[in-house]
Coordinates of C-alpha atoms in Angstrom, one line a residue:
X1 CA 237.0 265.8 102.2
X2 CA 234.5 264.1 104.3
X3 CA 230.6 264.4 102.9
X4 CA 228.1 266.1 105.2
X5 CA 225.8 263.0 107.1
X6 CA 223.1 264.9 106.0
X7 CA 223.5 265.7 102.5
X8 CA 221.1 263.1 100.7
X9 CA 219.5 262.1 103.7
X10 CA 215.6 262.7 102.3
X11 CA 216.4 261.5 98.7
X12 CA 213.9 264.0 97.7
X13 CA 215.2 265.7 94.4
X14 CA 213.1 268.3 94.2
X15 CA 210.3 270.1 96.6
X16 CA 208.3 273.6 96.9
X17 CA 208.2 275.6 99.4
X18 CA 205.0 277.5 99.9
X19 CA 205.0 280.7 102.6
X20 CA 204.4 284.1 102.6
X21 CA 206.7 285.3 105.5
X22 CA 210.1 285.5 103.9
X23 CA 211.9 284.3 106.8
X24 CA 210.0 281.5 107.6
X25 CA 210.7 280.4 103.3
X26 CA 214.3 281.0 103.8
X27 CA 215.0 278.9 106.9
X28 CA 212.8 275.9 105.2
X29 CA 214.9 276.3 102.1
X30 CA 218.3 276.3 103.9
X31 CA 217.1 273.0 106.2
X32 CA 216.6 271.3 103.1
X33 CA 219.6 272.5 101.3
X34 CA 221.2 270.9 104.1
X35 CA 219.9 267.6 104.4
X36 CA 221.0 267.7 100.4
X37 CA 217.8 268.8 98.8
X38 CA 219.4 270.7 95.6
X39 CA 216.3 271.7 93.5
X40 CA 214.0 273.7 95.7
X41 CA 211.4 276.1 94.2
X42 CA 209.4 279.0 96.4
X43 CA 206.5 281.0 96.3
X44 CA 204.6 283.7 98.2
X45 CA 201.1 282.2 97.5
X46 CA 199.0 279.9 97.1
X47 CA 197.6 280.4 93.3
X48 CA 201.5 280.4 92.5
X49 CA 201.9 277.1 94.2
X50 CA 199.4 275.9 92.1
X51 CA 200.6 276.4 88.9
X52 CA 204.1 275.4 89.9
X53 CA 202.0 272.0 91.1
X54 CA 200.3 271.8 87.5
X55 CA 204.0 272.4 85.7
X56 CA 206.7 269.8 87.6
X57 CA 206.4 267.2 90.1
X58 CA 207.9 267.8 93.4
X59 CA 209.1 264.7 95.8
X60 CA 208.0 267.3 98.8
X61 CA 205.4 270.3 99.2
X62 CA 205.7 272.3 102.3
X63 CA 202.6 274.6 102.6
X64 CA 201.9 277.3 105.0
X65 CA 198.2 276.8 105.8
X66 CA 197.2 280.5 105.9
X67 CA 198.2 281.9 102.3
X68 CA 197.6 284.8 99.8
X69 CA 194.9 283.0 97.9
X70 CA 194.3 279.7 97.6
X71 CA 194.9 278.3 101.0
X72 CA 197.2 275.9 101.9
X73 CA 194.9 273.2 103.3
X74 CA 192.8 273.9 99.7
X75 CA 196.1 273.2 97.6
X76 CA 196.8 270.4 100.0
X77 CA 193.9 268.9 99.0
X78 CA 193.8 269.4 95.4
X79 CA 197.4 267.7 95.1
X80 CA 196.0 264.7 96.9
X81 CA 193.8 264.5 93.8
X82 CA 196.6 264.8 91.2
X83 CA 198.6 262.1 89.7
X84 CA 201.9 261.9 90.1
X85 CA 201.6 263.1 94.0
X86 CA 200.2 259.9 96.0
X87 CA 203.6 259.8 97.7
X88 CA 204.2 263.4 98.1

């Protein structure tokens, strides 16, 4: 069976996504399913995303700026700030 070209092509073993419209989540999530992402978290909001960002490590954050809470330029910022994200 041939392997997809895409699968493994971002080498990225785990990422959040952070939106709150539900379609907008899901089509991120199956783009990087695709391109071979396996372990992909989600949230509706921002103070979510932050705890997830305090508890594991992700290789890629994709924020929606306008969230439920904390926004996502604000979180943006803060994991600037953290260790463990200066290549995120």
């Amino acid at each position: 069976m041939a392997q997809d070209p895409g699968a493994d092509a971002l080498g990225i073993k785990a990422a959040l996504v952070v939106d709150d419209d539900e379609t907008a989540r899901n089509l991120v999530i199956n783009n990087l399913r695709a391109l071979g992402v396996e372990e992909i978290d989600a949230c509706e909001s921002g103070d979510a995303a932050w705890e997830m960002l305090q508890k594991k490590t992700y290789g890629l954050v994709v924020l929606d700026w306008k969230l439920p809470g904390i926004s996502g330029l604000t979180i943006f910022n803060r994991v600037r700030k953290l260790k463990g994200y200066r290549y995120t």
